[in-house]
PDB file of C-alpha atoms in Angstrom:
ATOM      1  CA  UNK A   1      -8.070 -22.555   8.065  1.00  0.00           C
ATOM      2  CA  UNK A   2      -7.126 -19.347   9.621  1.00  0.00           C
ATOM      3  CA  UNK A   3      -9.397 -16.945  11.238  1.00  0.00           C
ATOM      4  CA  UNK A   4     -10.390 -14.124   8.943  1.00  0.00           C
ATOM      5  CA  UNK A   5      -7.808 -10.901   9.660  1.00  0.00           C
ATOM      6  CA  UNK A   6      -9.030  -7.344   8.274  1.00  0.00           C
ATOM      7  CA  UNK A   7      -7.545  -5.535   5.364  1.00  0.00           C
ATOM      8  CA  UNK A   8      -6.012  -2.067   5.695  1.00  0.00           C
ATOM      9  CA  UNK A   9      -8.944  -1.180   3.481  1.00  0.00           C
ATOM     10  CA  UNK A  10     -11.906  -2.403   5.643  1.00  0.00           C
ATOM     11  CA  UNK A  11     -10.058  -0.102   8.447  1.00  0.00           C
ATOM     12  CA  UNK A  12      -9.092   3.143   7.180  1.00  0.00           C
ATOM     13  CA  UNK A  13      -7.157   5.041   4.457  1.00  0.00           C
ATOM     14  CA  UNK A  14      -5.659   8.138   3.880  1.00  0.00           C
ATOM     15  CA  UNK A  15      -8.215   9.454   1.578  1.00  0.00           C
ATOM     16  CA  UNK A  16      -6.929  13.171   1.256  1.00  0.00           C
ATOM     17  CA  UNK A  17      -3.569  12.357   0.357  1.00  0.00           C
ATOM     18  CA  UNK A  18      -4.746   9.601  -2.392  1.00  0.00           C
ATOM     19  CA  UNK A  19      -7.521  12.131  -3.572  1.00  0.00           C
ATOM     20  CA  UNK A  20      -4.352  15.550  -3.998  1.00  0.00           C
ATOM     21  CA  UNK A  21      -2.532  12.567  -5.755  1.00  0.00           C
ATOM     22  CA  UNK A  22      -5.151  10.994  -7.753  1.00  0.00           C
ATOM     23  CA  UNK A  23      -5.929  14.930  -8.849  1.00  0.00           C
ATOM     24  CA  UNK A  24      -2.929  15.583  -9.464  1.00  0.00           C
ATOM     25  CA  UNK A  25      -2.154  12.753 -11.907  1.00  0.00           C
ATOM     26  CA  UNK A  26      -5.265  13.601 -13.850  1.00  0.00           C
ATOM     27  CA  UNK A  27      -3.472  16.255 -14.931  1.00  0.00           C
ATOM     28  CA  UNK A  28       0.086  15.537 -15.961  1.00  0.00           C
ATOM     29  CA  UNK A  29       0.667  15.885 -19.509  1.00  0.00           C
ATOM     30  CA  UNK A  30       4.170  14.046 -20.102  1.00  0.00           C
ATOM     31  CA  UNK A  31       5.549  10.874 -19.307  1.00  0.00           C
ATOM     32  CA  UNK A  32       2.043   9.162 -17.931  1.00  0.00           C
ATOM     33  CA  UNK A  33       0.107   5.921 -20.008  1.00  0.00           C
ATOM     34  CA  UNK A  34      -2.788   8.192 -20.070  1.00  0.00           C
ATOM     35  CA  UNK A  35      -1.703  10.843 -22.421  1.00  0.00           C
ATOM     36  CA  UNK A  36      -1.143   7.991 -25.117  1.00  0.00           C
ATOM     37  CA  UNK A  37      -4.609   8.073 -25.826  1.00  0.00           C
ATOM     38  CA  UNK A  38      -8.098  10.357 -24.462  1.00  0.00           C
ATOM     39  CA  UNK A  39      -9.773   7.202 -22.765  1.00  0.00           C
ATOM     40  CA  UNK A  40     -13.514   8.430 -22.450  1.00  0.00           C
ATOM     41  CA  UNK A  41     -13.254   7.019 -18.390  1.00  0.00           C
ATOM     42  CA  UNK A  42      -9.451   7.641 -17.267  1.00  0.00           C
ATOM     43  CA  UNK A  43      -8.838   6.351 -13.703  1.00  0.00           C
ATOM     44  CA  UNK A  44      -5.932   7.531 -11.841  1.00  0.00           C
ATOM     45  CA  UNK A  45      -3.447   4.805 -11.305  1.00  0.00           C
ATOM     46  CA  UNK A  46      -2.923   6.456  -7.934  1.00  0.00           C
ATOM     47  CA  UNK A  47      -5.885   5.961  -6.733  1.00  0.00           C
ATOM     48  CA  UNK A  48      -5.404   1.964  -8.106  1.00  0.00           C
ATOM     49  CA  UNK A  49      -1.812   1.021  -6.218  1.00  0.00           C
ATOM     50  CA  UNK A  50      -3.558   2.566  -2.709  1.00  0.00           C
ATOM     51  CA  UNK A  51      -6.587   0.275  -3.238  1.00  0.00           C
ATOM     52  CA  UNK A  52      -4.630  -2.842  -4.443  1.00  0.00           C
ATOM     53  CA  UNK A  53      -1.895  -2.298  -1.350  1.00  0.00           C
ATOM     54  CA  UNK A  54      -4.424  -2.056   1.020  1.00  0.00           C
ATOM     55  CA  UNK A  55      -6.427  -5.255   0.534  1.00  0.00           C
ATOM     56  CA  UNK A  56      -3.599  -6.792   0.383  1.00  0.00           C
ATOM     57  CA  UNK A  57      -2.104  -5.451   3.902  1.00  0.00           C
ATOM     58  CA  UNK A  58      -3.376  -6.972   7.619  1.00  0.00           C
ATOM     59  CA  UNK A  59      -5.180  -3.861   9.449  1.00  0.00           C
ATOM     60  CA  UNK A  60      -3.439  -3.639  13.062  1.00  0.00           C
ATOM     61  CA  UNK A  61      -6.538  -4.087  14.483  1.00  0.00           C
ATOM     62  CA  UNK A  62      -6.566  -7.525  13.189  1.00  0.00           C
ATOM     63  CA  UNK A  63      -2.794  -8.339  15.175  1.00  0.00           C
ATOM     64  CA  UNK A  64      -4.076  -8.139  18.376  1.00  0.00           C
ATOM     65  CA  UNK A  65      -0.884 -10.435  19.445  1.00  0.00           C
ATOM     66  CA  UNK A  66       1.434  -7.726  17.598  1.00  0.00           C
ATOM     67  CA  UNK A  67      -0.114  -4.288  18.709  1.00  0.00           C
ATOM     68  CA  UNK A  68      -2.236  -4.851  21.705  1.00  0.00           C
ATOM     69  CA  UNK A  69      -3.391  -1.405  22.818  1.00  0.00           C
ATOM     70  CA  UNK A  70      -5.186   1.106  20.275  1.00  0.00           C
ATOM     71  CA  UNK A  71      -2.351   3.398  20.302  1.00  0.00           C
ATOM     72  CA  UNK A  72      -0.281   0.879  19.351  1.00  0.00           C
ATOM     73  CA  UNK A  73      -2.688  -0.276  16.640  1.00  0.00           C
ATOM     74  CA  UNK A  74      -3.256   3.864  15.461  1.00  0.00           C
ATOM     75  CA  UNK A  75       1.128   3.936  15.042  1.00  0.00           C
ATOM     76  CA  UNK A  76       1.371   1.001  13.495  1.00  0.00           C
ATOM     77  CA  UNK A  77      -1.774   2.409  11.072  1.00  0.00           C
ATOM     78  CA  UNK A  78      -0.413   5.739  10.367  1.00  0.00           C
ATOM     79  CA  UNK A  79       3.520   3.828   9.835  1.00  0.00           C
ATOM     80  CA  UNK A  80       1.402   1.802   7.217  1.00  0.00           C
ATOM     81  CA  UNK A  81      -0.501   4.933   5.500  1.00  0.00           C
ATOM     82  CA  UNK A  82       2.773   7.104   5.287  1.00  0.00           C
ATOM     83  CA  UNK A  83       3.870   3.910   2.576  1.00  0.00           C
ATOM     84  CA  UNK A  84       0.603   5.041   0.993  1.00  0.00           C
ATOM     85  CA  UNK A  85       1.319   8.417   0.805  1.00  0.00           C
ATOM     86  CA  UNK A  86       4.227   7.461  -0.929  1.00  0.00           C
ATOM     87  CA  UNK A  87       3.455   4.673  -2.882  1.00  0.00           C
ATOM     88  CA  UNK A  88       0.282   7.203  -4.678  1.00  0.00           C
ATOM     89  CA  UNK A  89       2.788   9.723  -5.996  1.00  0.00           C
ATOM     90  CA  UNK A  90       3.486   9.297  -9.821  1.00  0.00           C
ATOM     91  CA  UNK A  91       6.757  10.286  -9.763  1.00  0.00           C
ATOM     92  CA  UNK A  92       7.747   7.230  -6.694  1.00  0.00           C
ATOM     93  CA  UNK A  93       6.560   4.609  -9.024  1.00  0.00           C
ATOM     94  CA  UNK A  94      10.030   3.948 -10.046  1.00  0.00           C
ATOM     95  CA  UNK A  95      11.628   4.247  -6.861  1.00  0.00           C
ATOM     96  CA  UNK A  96      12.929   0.980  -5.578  1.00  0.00           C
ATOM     97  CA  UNK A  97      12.547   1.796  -1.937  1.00  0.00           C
ATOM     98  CA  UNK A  98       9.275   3.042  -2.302  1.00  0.00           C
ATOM     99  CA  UNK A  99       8.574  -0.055  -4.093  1.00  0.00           C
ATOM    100  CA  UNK A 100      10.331  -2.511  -1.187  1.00  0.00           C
ATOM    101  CA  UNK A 101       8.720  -1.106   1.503  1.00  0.00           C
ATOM    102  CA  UNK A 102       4.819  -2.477   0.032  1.00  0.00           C
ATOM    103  CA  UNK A 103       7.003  -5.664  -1.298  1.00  0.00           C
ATOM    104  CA  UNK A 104       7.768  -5.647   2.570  1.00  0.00           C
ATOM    105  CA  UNK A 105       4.214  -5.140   3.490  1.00  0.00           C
ATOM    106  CA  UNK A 106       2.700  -7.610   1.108  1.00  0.00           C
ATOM    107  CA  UNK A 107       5.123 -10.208   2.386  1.00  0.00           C
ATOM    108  CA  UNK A 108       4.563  -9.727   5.909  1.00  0.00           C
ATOM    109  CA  UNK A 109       0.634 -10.097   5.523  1.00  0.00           C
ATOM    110  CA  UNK A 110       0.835 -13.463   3.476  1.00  0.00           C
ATOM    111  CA  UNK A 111       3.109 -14.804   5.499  1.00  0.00           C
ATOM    112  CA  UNK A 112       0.841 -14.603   8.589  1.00  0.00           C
ATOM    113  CA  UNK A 113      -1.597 -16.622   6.233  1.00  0.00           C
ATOM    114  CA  UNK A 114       0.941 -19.240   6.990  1.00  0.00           C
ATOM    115  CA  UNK A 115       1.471 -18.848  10.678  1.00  0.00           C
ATOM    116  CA  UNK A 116       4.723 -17.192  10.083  1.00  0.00           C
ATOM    117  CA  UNK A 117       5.931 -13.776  11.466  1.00  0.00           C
ATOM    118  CA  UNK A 118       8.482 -12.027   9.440  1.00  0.00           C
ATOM    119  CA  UNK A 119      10.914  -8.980  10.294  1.00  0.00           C
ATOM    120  CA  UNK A 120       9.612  -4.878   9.777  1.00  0.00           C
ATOM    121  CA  UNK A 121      13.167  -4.721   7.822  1.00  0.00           C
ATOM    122  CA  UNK A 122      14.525  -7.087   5.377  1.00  0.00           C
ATOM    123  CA  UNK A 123      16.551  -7.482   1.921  1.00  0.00           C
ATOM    124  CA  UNK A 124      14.676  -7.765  -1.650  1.00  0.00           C
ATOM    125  CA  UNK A 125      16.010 -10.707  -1.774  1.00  0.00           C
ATOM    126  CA  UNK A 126      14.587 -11.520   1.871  1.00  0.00           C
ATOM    127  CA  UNK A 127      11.373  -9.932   0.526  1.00  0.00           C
ATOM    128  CA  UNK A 128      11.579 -12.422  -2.796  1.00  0.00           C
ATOM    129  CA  UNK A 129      11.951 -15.863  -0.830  1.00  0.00           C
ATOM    130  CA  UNK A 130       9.181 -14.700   1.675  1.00  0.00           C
ATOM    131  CA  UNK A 131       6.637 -14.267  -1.059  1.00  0.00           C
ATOM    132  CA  UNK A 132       7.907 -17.828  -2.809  1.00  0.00           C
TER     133      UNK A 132
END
């Protein structure tokens, strides 16, 4: 079994920019699920694709081997929350490179499950076989 790595999410996130974005959601009134029907609790999806990417995502901190120092570990962080910032915005959730960059993400964090280490860059199709 491997040793136990931390999530992004047991580290750190960039709260403010998921909270203008959650906000912000809450109050579009075209094109989003949530104006099909006045749910009594509505929960911004926003505020659901930052919290699902970041449990799935290795905190630096955890990659000792990978980013020994703390300032290597705070760049690597801050690298990881601007794909937050941009994977919380409503209007990126169709974006395909939005979207590859956390398929990139996700990929390289289960693959060091398996003892493998995987490229910062790579195809979708890279991306797809990875995750098999």
């Amino acid at each position: 079994m491997s040793e136990y790595r931390k999530k992004l999410i047991e580290v750190a996130l960039p709260l403010e920019a998921i909270n203008k974005e959650a906000a912000r959601e809450k109050s579009i009134r075209y094109g989003h699920p949530s104006t099909l029907h006045l749910w009594w609790a509505r929960r911004p999806l926003a505020v659901c694709r930052a919290v699902l990417f970041s449990q799935i995502v290795d905190d630096p901190s955890s990659l000792l081997e990978e980013f020994p120092t703390e300032e290597a570990q705070d760049v690597e962080r801050q690298r990881l929350f601007k794909i937050i910032e941009e994977l919380v915005k409503w209007e990126n959730t169709t974006k395909k490179e939005v979207l590859h960059k956390a398929r990139v993400e996700i990929a390289r964090s289960a693959a060091r499950n398996q003892c493998v280490s995987l490229p910062t860059e790579m195809t979708p199709v890279e991306v797809a076989e990875a995750l098999k």
